[in-house]
PDB file of C-alpha atoms in Angstrom:
ATOM      1  CA  MET A 308      12.516  -4.429  -9.379  1.00 32.00           C
ATOM      2  CA  LYS A 309       9.538  -3.602  -7.562  1.00 32.00           C
ATOM      3  CA  LYS A 310       7.282  -0.778  -9.617  1.00 31.00           C
ATOM      4  CA  PHE A 311       7.122   1.480  -6.496  1.00 31.00           C
ATOM      5  CA  ILE A 312      10.776   1.446  -6.536  1.00 33.00           C
ATOM      6  CA  ALA A 313      11.089   2.607  -9.833  1.00 37.00           C
ATOM      7  CA  THR A 314       9.037   6.170  -7.949  1.00 32.00           C
ATOM      8  CA  ALA A 315      10.882   5.448  -5.056  1.00 39.00           C
ATOM      9  CA  ILE A 316      14.613   6.225  -6.818  1.00 38.00           C
ATOM     10  CA  SER A 317      15.268   9.929  -6.959  1.00 36.00           C
ATOM     11  CA  LEU A 318      15.105  12.092 -10.528  1.00 33.00           C
ATOM     12  CA  CYS A 319      17.807  13.610 -12.352  1.00 33.00           C
ATOM     13  CA  LEU A 320      16.731  17.287 -11.993  1.00 28.00           C
ATOM     14  CA  GLY A 321      16.534  17.473 -16.161  1.00 35.00           C
ATOM     15  CA  ILE A 322      13.370  15.618 -15.676  1.00 37.00           C
ATOM     16  CA  SER A 323      11.889  15.668 -12.297  1.00 39.00           C
ATOM     17  CA  ALA A 324       9.623  18.536 -12.843  1.00 43.00           C
ATOM     18  CA  PHE A 325       8.485  17.998 -17.161  1.00 49.00           C
ATOM     19  CA  ALA A 326       5.070  16.453 -16.965  1.00 49.00           C
ATOM     20  CA  PHE A 327       5.572  14.598 -13.471  1.00 49.00           C
ATOM     21  CA  ASP A 328       2.648  12.866 -12.535  1.00 56.00           C
ATOM     22  CA  GLY A 329       3.162  11.257  -9.005  1.00 49.00           C
ATOM     23  CA  SER A 330       0.203   9.031  -9.843  1.00 54.00           C
ATOM     24  CA  ALA A 331       1.660   7.580 -12.812  1.00 50.00           C
ATOM     25  CA  PHE A 332       2.846   3.984 -10.880  1.00 48.00           C
ATOM     26  CA  LEU A 333      -0.878   3.810 -10.401  1.00 57.00           C
ATOM     27  CA  ALA A 334      -1.100   1.464 -13.641  1.00 64.00           C
ATOM     28  CA  PRO A 335      -4.851   1.300 -14.720  1.00 81.00           C
ATOM     29  CA  ALA A 336      -6.954  -1.676 -15.776  1.00 78.00           C
ATOM     30  CA  ALA A 337      -6.517  -3.535 -18.616  1.00 71.00           C
ATOM     31  CA  GLY A 338      -9.094  -2.380 -21.785  1.00 85.00           C
ATOM     32  CA  VAL A 339      -7.724   1.573 -20.284  1.00 92.00           C
ATOM     33  CA  LYS A 340      -7.322   3.556 -23.926  1.00 94.00           C
ATOM     34  CA  SER A 341      -6.281   6.565 -22.402  1.00 95.00           C
ATOM     35  CA  TYR A 342      -6.677   8.702 -19.070  1.00 95.00           C
ATOM     36  CA  ILE A 343      -6.652  12.227 -17.445  1.00 97.00           C
ATOM     37  CA  LYS A 344      -5.965  13.114 -14.267  1.00 97.00           C
ATOM     38  CA  THR A 345      -6.864  16.740 -12.723  1.00 98.00           C
ATOM     39  CA  ASP A 346      -5.080  18.402  -9.678  1.00 98.00           C
ATOM     40  CA  TYR A 347      -6.909  20.607  -7.665  1.00 97.00           C
ATOM     41  CA  LEU A 348      -6.133  23.505  -5.200  1.00 95.00           C
ATOM     42  CA  VAL A 349      -8.095  23.529  -2.687  1.00 94.00           C
ATOM     43  CA  SER A 350      -8.910  26.892  -0.306  1.00 92.00           C
ATOM     44  CA  SER A 351     -11.676  27.579   2.228  1.00 85.00           C
ATOM     45  CA  LYS A 352     -13.721  30.573   2.752  1.00 84.00           C
ATOM     46  CA  PHE A 353     -16.366  31.270   5.727  1.00 83.00           C
ATOM     47  CA  GLY A 354     -15.838  27.253   6.466  1.00 79.00           C
ATOM     48  CA  GLU A 355     -16.215  26.584   3.021  1.00 86.00           C
ATOM     49  CA  TYR A 356     -14.069  24.414   1.056  1.00 86.00           C
ATOM     50  CA  PHE A 357     -13.709  24.964  -3.041  1.00 90.00           C
ATOM     51  CA  ARG A 358     -11.993  23.270  -5.271  1.00 93.00           C
ATOM     52  CA  THR A 359     -10.162  24.745  -8.381  1.00 96.00           C
ATOM     53  CA  PRO A 360      -9.066  23.017 -10.938  1.00 96.00           C
ATOM     54  CA  ASN A 361      -4.725  23.691 -11.167  1.00 96.00           C
ATOM     55  CA  VAL A 362      -2.615  21.070 -13.830  1.00 96.00           C
ATOM     56  CA  LYS A 363      -4.086  17.755 -15.888  1.00 98.00           C
ATOM     57  CA  TYR A 364      -2.332  14.919 -17.151  1.00 97.00           C
ATOM     58  CA  GLN A 365      -3.246  13.335 -19.887  1.00 97.00           C
ATOM     59  CA  HIS A 366      -1.659   8.925 -19.758  1.00 95.00           C
ATOM     60  CA  VAL A 367      -1.621   7.375 -23.543  1.00 95.00           C
ATOM     61  CA  PHE A 368      -1.888   3.657 -24.041  1.00 93.00           C
ATOM     62  CA  ASN A 369      -0.968   1.079 -26.685  1.00 92.00           C
ATOM     63  CA  ASN A 370      -2.847  -1.653 -27.967  1.00 90.00           C
ATOM     64  CA  PHE A 371      -0.250  -3.843 -25.214  1.00 90.00           C
ATOM     65  CA  GLY A 372      -1.479  -0.979 -22.395  1.00 90.00           C
ATOM     66  CA  GLN A 373       2.113   0.143 -22.658  1.00 92.00           C
ATOM     67  CA  GLU A 374       2.160   3.914 -21.974  1.00 94.00           C
ATOM     68  CA  VAL A 375       2.811   5.933 -24.575  1.00 95.00           C
ATOM     69  CA  GLU A 376       2.696   9.486 -23.844  1.00 96.00           C
ATOM     70  CA  ASN A 377       2.239  11.626 -20.319  1.00 96.00           C
ATOM     71  CA  THR A 378       1.932  14.989 -21.282  1.00 98.00           C
ATOM     72  CA  GLU A 379       0.918  17.692 -19.255  1.00 98.00           C
ATOM     73  CA  LEU A 380      -1.977  20.176 -19.593  1.00 98.00           C
ATOM     74  CA  THR A 381      -3.491  23.575 -18.764  1.00 97.00           C
ATOM     75  CA  VAL A 382      -6.963  23.376 -16.841  1.00 95.00           C
ATOM     76  CA  ASP A 383      -8.489  24.614 -20.113  1.00 94.00           C
ATOM     77  CA  GLY A 384      -6.576  21.513 -21.648  1.00 93.00           C
ATOM     78  CA  LYS A 385      -3.506  23.473 -23.785  1.00 97.00           C
ATOM     79  CA  ILE A 386      -0.529  21.595 -23.686  1.00 97.00           C
ATOM     80  CA  VAL A 387       2.793  22.481 -21.897  1.00 98.00           C
ATOM     81  CA  ASP A 388       4.810  19.585 -22.596  1.00 97.00           C
ATOM     82  CA  LYS A 389       4.521  15.808 -22.703  1.00 97.00           C
ATOM     83  CA  ILE A 390       6.886  12.440 -22.969  1.00 97.00           C
ATOM     84  CA  VAL A 391       6.587   9.950 -25.207  1.00 97.00           C
ATOM     85  CA  TYR A 392       7.576   6.561 -24.710  1.00 97.00           C
ATOM     86  CA  GLU A 393       8.749   3.915 -27.606  1.00 97.00           C
ATOM     87  CA  TYR A 394       9.310   0.465 -27.092  1.00 96.00           C
ATOM     88  CA  ASP A 395      11.076  -2.659 -28.389  1.00 96.00           C
ATOM     89  CA  ALA A 396       9.781  -6.014 -29.553  1.00 95.00           C
ATOM     90  CA  ALA A 397      10.284  -7.507 -25.768  1.00 95.00           C
ATOM     91  CA  GLY A 398       8.043  -4.417 -24.650  1.00 94.00           C
ATOM     92  CA  ARG A 399      11.005  -2.266 -23.151  1.00 96.00           C
ATOM     93  CA  ILE A 400      10.900   0.933 -22.400  1.00 96.00           C
ATOM     94  CA  VAL A 401      14.312   2.357 -25.048  1.00 97.00           C
ATOM     95  CA  SER A 402      13.455   5.494 -25.214  1.00 98.00           C
ATOM     96  CA  GLN A 403      11.805   8.345 -23.389  1.00 97.00           C
ATOM     97  CA  THR A 404      11.694  12.007 -24.969  1.00 98.00           C
ATOM     98  CA  GLY A 405      10.857  15.109 -23.933  1.00 98.00           C
ATOM     99  CA  TYR A 406       8.842  17.622 -26.221  1.00 98.00           C
ATOM    100  CA  ASP A 407       7.670  21.463 -25.174  1.00 97.00           C
ATOM    101  CA  ASP A 408       4.634  23.449 -26.488  1.00 96.00           C
ATOM    102  CA  SER A 409       5.651  23.784 -29.751  1.00 96.00           C
ATOM    103  CA  GLU A 410       6.496  19.759 -30.226  1.00 94.00           C
ATOM    104  CA  TYR A 411      10.112  20.745 -29.756  1.00 96.00           C
ATOM    105  CA  ALA A 412      12.791  17.977 -28.356  1.00 97.00           C
ATOM    106  CA  LEU A 413      13.878  19.038 -25.222  1.00 97.00           C
ATOM    107  CA  TRP A 414      15.962  15.494 -23.556  1.00 98.00           C
ATOM    108  CA  LYS A 415      16.067  12.345 -24.213  1.00 98.00           C
ATOM    109  CA  ILE A 416      16.427   9.304 -21.907  1.00 98.00           C
ATOM    110  CA  VAL A 417      18.036   6.223 -24.034  1.00 98.00           C
ATOM    111  CA  ASN A 418      18.118   3.541 -21.835  1.00 98.00           C
ATOM    112  CA  VAL A 419      20.078  -0.237 -22.959  1.00 98.00           C
ATOM    113  CA  TYR A 420      19.867  -3.658 -21.688  1.00 98.00           C
ATOM    114  CA  ASP A 421      21.803  -6.926 -21.353  1.00 98.00           C
ATOM    115  CA  LYS A 422      21.206 -10.170 -22.687  1.00 97.00           C
ATOM    116  CA  ASN A 423      18.599 -10.388 -20.000  1.00 96.00           C
ATOM    117  CA  GLY A 424      16.340  -7.921 -20.334  1.00 97.00           C
ATOM    118  CA  LEU A 425      17.914  -6.136 -17.441  1.00 97.00           C
ATOM    119  CA  LYS A 426      18.739  -1.900 -17.415  1.00 98.00           C
ATOM    120  CA  ILE A 427      22.094  -1.554 -17.220  1.00 98.00           C
ATOM    121  CA  GLU A 428      22.268   1.884 -18.234  1.00 98.00           C
ATOM    122  CA  GLU A 429      20.314   5.042 -18.790  1.00 98.00           C
ATOM    123  CA  ASN A 430      21.858   8.055 -21.425  1.00 98.00           C
ATOM    124  CA  GLU A 431      20.218  11.385 -21.029  1.00 98.00           C
ATOM    125  CA  TYR A 432      20.578  13.900 -23.533  1.00 98.00           C
ATOM    126  CA  ASN A 433      19.600  17.698 -23.915  1.00 97.00           C
ATOM    127  CA  GLY A 434      17.984  19.157 -26.669  1.00 95.00           C
ATOM    128  CA  GLU A 435      21.157  19.850 -28.664  1.00 96.00           C
ATOM    129  CA  ASP A 436      22.093  15.224 -28.448  1.00 96.00           C
ATOM    130  CA  LEU A 437      24.773  16.039 -26.465  1.00 98.00           C
ATOM    131  CA  LEU A 438      24.984  13.359 -23.288  1.00 98.00           C
ATOM    132  CA  TYR A 439      23.727  15.403 -20.269  1.00 97.00           C
ATOM    133  CA  SER A 440      24.143  12.147 -17.469  1.00 98.00           C
ATOM    134  CA  LYS A 441      24.298   8.614 -17.340  1.00 98.00           C
ATOM    135  CA  SER A 442      23.346   5.943 -15.206  1.00 98.00           C
ATOM    136  CA  LEU A 443      24.888   2.734 -14.365  1.00 98.00           C
ATOM    137  CA  TYR A 444      22.602  -0.249 -13.187  1.00 98.00           C
ATOM    138  CA  LYS A 445      24.164  -3.317 -11.360  1.00 98.00           C
ATOM    139  CA  TYR A 446      22.418  -6.476  -9.861  1.00 98.00           C
ATOM    140  CA  ALA A 447      22.529  -9.315  -7.589  1.00 97.00           C
ATOM    141  CA  GLY A 448      20.341 -11.668  -9.646  1.00 97.00           C
ATOM    142  CA  ASN A 449      17.694  -9.924 -11.175  1.00 96.00           C
ATOM    143  CA  ASN A 450      17.110  -7.137  -8.281  1.00 97.00           C
ATOM    144  CA  CYS A 451      19.324  -4.311  -9.064  1.00 97.00           C
ATOM    145  CA  ILE A 452      21.621  -3.733  -6.355  1.00 98.00           C
ATOM    146  CA  ASP A 453      23.487  -0.420  -7.249  1.00 98.00           C
ATOM    147  CA  GLU A 454      22.279   2.733  -8.849  1.00 98.00           C
ATOM    148  CA  THR A 455      25.055   5.028  -9.994  1.00 98.00           C
ATOM    149  CA  TYR A 456      24.089   8.788 -12.005  1.00 98.00           C
ATOM    150  CA  TYR A 457      27.282  10.586 -13.153  1.00 98.00           C
ATOM    151  CA  ASN A 458      26.795  13.682 -15.339  1.00 98.00           C
ATOM    152  CA  GLY A 459      27.853  14.317 -18.768  1.00 97.00           C
ATOM    153  CA  ASN A 460      31.611  15.070 -18.224  1.00 97.00           C
ATOM    154  CA  GLY A 461      31.338  11.607 -16.077  1.00 98.00           C
ATOM    155  CA  ALA A 462      31.604  12.781 -13.132  1.00 98.00           C
ATOM    156  CA  LEU A 463      29.956  11.033  -9.939  1.00 98.00           C
ATOM    157  CA  ILE A 464      26.913  13.244  -8.784  1.00 98.00           C
ATOM    158  CA  TRP A 465      25.456  10.200  -6.494  1.00 98.00           C
ATOM    159  CA  LYS A 466      24.443   6.889  -6.215  1.00 98.00           C
ATOM    160  CA  ASN A 467      21.618   4.628  -4.286  1.00 98.00           C
ATOM    161  CA  THR A 468      22.108   0.847  -3.378  1.00 98.00           C
ATOM    162  CA  PHE A 469      19.407  -1.097  -3.028  1.00 98.00           C
ATOM    163  CA  THR A 470      18.901  -3.899   0.113  1.00 98.00           C
ATOM    164  CA  TYR A 471      15.632  -7.207  -0.886  1.00 97.00           C
ATOM    165  CA  ASP A 472      14.677  -9.878   1.435  1.00 96.00           C
ATOM    166  CA  GLU A 473      14.129 -13.304   0.653  1.00 96.00           C
ATOM    167  CA  LYS A 474      11.164 -12.892  -1.094  1.00 96.00           C
ATOM    168  CA  ASP A 475      12.926 -10.548  -3.662  1.00 96.00           C
ATOM    169  CA  ASN A 476      11.364  -7.058  -2.415  1.00 96.00           C
ATOM    170  CA  CYS A 477      13.246  -4.403  -1.545  1.00 97.00           C
ATOM    171  CA  THR A 478      13.601  -3.710   1.910  1.00 97.00           C
ATOM    172  CA  ALA A 479      15.760  -0.738   2.066  1.00 98.00           C
ATOM    173  CA  ILE A 480      17.463   2.400  -0.337  1.00 98.00           C
ATOM    174  CA  TYR A 481      20.515   4.484   0.819  1.00 98.00           C
ATOM    175  CA  SER A 482      20.987   6.806  -1.053  1.00 98.00           C
ATOM    176  CA  TYR A 483      24.572   8.726  -0.636  1.00 98.00           C
ATOM    177  CA  TYR A 484      26.040  12.227  -2.088  1.00 98.00           C
ATOM    178  CA  ALA A 485      29.445  11.748  -4.679  1.00 98.00           C
ATOM    179  CA  ASN A 486      32.014  11.771  -1.846  1.00 98.00           C
ATOM    180  CA  GLY A 487      30.823   8.551  -0.069  1.00 98.00           C
ATOM    181  CA  SER A 488      28.630  10.048   2.917  1.00 98.00           C
ATOM    182  CA  LEU A 489      24.769   9.225   3.405  1.00 98.00           C
ATOM    183  CA  GLU A 490      22.009  11.829   2.171  1.00 98.00           C
ATOM    184  CA  SER A 491      19.181   9.680   3.480  1.00 98.00           C
ATOM    185  CA  LYS A 492      17.729   6.855   4.103  1.00 98.00           C
ATOM    186  CA  ARG A 493      13.705   4.589   2.952  1.00 98.00           C
ATOM    187  CA  THR A 494      12.892   1.189   4.464  1.00 98.00           C
ATOM    188  CA  PHE A 495       9.882  -0.755   3.456  1.00 97.00           C
ATOM    189  CA  LYS A 496       7.582  -3.292   5.194  1.00 97.00           C
ATOM    190  CA  PHE A 497       5.629  -5.551   3.226  1.00 96.00           C
ATOM    191  CA  ASN A 498       2.266  -8.220   4.319  1.00 95.00           C
ATOM    192  CA  ASP A 499       1.957 -11.016   3.282  1.00 94.00           C
ATOM    193  CA  ILE A 500       1.193 -10.904  -0.323  1.00 93.00           C
ATOM    194  CA  ASN A 501       4.534  -8.630  -0.786  1.00 93.00           C
ATOM    195  CA  LYS A 502       2.091  -5.558  -0.924  1.00 94.00           C
ATOM    196  CA  VAL A 503       4.585  -3.096   0.519  1.00 95.00           C
ATOM    197  CA  GLN A 504       2.792  -2.400   3.875  1.00 97.00           C
ATOM    198  CA  GLU A 505       5.201   0.817   5.374  1.00 98.00           C
ATOM    199  CA  ILE A 506       7.835   2.948   4.449  1.00 97.00           C
ATOM    200  CA  CYS A 507       9.921   4.887   7.043  1.00 98.00           C
ATOM    201  CA  TYR A 508      12.144   8.119   6.112  1.00 98.00           C
ATOM    202  CA  PHE A 509      15.353   8.469   7.733  1.00 99.00           C
ATOM    203  CA  ASP A 510      18.060  11.756   7.326  1.00 98.00           C
ATOM    204  CA  ASP A 511      21.778  11.289   7.011  1.00 98.00           C
ATOM    205  CA  ASP A 512      22.036  10.909  10.711  1.00 98.00           C
ATOM    206  CA  GLU A 513      19.623   7.995   9.896  1.00 97.00           C
ATOM    207  CA  ASN A 514      17.114   9.568  12.106  1.00 98.00           C
ATOM    208  CA  LEU A 515      13.352   9.036  11.395  1.00 99.00           C
ATOM    209  CA  VAL A 516      11.800  11.990   9.363  1.00 98.00           C
ATOM    210  CA  LYS A 517       8.366  10.492   8.383  1.00 98.00           C
ATOM    211  CA  LYS A 518       7.056   7.437   8.025  1.00 98.00           C
ATOM    212  CA  GLU A 519       4.090   6.132   5.646  1.00 98.00           C
ATOM    213  CA  LEU A 520       1.367   3.157   6.365  1.00 98.00           C
ATOM    214  CA  PHE A 521      -0.350   1.941   3.552  1.00 97.00           C
ATOM    215  CA  ARG A 522      -3.923   0.116   4.257  1.00 97.00           C
ATOM    216  CA  TYR A 523      -5.989  -1.631   1.890  1.00 96.00           C
ATOM    217  CA  ASP A 524      -9.200  -3.156   2.020  1.00 96.00           C
ATOM    218  CA  ALA A 525     -10.500  -7.529   2.003  1.00 94.00           C
ATOM    219  CA  LYS A 526      -9.483  -7.799  -1.537  1.00 92.00           C
ATOM    220  CA  ASN A 527      -6.264  -5.942  -0.923  1.00 92.00           C
ATOM    221  CA  VAL A 528      -6.785  -3.064  -2.798  1.00 93.00           C
ATOM    222  CA  LEU A 529      -5.226   0.480  -1.679  1.00 94.00           C
ATOM    223  CA  THR A 530      -7.582   2.767   0.100  1.00 97.00           C
ATOM    224  CA  GLU A 531      -5.318   5.216   2.696  1.00 97.00           C
ATOM    225  CA  VAL A 532      -1.972   5.641   2.942  1.00 97.00           C
ATOM    226  CA  ALA A 533      -0.772   7.659   6.381  1.00 98.00           C
ATOM    227  CA  THR A 534       1.521   9.692   7.100  1.00 98.00           C
ATOM    228  CA  TYR A 535       3.587  10.448  10.820  1.00 98.00           C
ATOM    229  CA  LYS A 536       5.591  12.108  12.043  1.00 98.00           C
ATOM    230  CA  ALA A 537       9.087  10.925  13.798  1.00 98.00           C
ATOM    231  CA  ASP A 538       7.115  10.805  17.077  1.00 97.00           C
ATOM    232  CA  ASN A 539       3.759   8.984  15.874  1.00 97.00           C
ATOM    233  CA  GLN A 540       1.806  12.159  15.513  1.00 97.00           C
ATOM    234  CA  LEU A 541      -0.118  11.851  12.824  1.00 98.00           C
ATOM    235  CA  THR A 542       0.232  14.441   9.943  1.00 98.00           C
ATOM    236  CA  LEU A 543      -1.081  13.576   6.442  1.00 98.00           C
ATOM    237  CA  ARG A 544      -4.065  10.979   5.816  1.00 98.00           C
ATOM    238  CA  GLN A 545      -4.905   9.932   1.555  1.00 98.00           C
ATOM    239  CA  PHE A 546      -7.504   8.404   0.920  1.00 98.00           C
ATOM    240  CA  TYR A 547      -7.944   5.985  -2.758  1.00 97.00           C
ATOM    241  CA  LYS A 548     -11.106   6.192  -4.723  1.00 97.00           C
ATOM    242  CA  TYR A 549     -12.494   3.120  -7.572  1.00 94.00           C
ATOM    243  CA  ASP A 550     -14.355   2.960 -10.202  1.00 93.00           C
ATOM    244  CA  ALA A 551     -16.202  -1.077 -10.913  1.00 92.00           C
ATOM    245  CA  LYS A 552     -13.362  -1.741 -13.148  1.00 92.00           C
ATOM    246  CA  GLY A 553     -10.633  -1.315 -10.244  1.00 91.00           C
ATOM    247  CA  ASN A 554      -9.404   2.502 -11.535  1.00 93.00           C
ATOM    248  CA  VAL A 555      -8.574   4.978  -8.857  1.00 94.00           C
ATOM    249  CA  THR A 556     -11.109   7.706  -9.469  1.00 96.00           C
ATOM    250  CA  LYS A 557     -10.040  10.299  -6.816  1.00 97.00           C
ATOM    251  CA  ILE A 558      -7.509  11.128  -4.202  1.00 97.00           C
ATOM    252  CA  THR A 559      -8.331  13.352  -1.360  1.00 98.00           C
ATOM    253  CA  THR A 560      -5.769  14.055   0.769  1.00 98.00           C
ATOM    254  CA  TYR A 561      -6.330  15.234   4.549  1.00 97.00           C
ATOM    255  CA  SER A 562      -4.203  17.392   7.150  1.00 97.00           C
ATOM    256  CA  ILE A 563      -4.175  16.347  10.759  1.00 96.00           C
ATOM    257  CA  ALA A 564      -3.824  19.421  13.241  1.00 90.00           C
ATOM    258  CA  LYS A 565      -4.460  19.938  16.760  1.00 88.00           C
ATOM    259  CA  LYS A 566      -6.681  23.269  16.226  1.00 87.00           C
ATOM    260  CA  PHE A 567      -8.597  24.678  18.769  1.00 88.00           C
ATOM    261  CA  GLY A 568      -7.906  22.312  21.148  1.00 88.00           C
ATOM    262  CA  THR A 569      -9.279  19.494  19.345  1.00 90.00           C
ATOM    263  CA  THR A 570      -7.693  17.670  15.765  1.00 89.00           C
ATOM    264  CA  VAL A 571      -9.023  18.964  12.543  1.00 90.00           C
ATOM    265  CA  ASN A 572      -9.066  17.280   9.098  1.00 91.00           C
ATOM    266  CA  GLU A 573      -8.310  20.369   6.657  1.00 94.00           C
ATOM    267  CA  LEU A 574      -8.634  19.236   3.240  1.00 95.00           C
ATOM    268  CA  VAL A 575      -5.656  19.874   1.128  1.00 96.00           C
ATOM    269  CA  GLY A 576      -5.419  17.861  -1.923  1.00 96.00           C
ATOM    270  CA  MET A 577      -7.760  16.660  -4.251  1.00 97.00           C
ATOM    271  CA  SER A 578      -7.353  14.710  -7.674  1.00 97.00           C
ATOM    272  CA  ASP A 579      -9.976  13.092  -9.992  1.00 97.00           C
ATOM    273  CA  PHE A 580      -9.409  10.567 -12.946  1.00 96.00           C
ATOM    274  CA  THR A 581     -11.556  10.203 -16.067  1.00 96.00           C
ATOM    275  CA  TYR A 582     -11.107   6.642 -18.639  1.00 96.00           C
ATOM    276  CA  GLN A 583     -11.580   5.927 -22.037  1.00 94.00           C
ATOM    277  CA  TYR A 584     -11.616   2.848 -22.620  1.00 89.00           C
TER     278      TYR A 584
END
């Protein structure tokens, strides 16, 4: 399953706000031992923009390039919480454990794979090692076509289904409530080299809510993600800058709005990345 799909699938409530770094899908180039992403709060005063560090995320990798730790830090470097990843000999994630700032285990996710190496089960346990939730996965070939999420008592909570094109790119994700009604839909379009070009978001009536367009440079490196409302009005632009090794060094986000009789680009978000090689 494509890497960006893993980020699109909804995380359970017990994990989604825990040491969560939305840029984690931007896997660094080979040779990175760790990196720190700093998110800033942006404010304006007398027409000038000011940024203030808000939160940091530290990602640590082993000699195989696998992420082994993701830690949320305060701006002065104190641990808020962290996730530790463990792998099997085949390089598959077998467990993720969430810890608080005192190194107390709050939850753990254990993955189960079939003989072909496909993840077929994900079990989440709370700090007392009691089953909190279970996700089951079904496949057509190597493509996941069904993800079903249950609580610890076995009650169905939600379901995602996936469709693919002839190149095995995921073209749509349908999310359903436990009663079988549609909660939302996302559709995906790709360019000639199978990089995502457009994501459209739909509500439970399949009405378009927004869409994101992904733009690349001549070397097919992502440079911008532009967000449009259903009426095709541009509302957000996110720009990416890289270092010589191809790693992201800065993400800058602007809100686009009509103000004072003209179109205004307002800086609303910024993230910096520093790497250790």
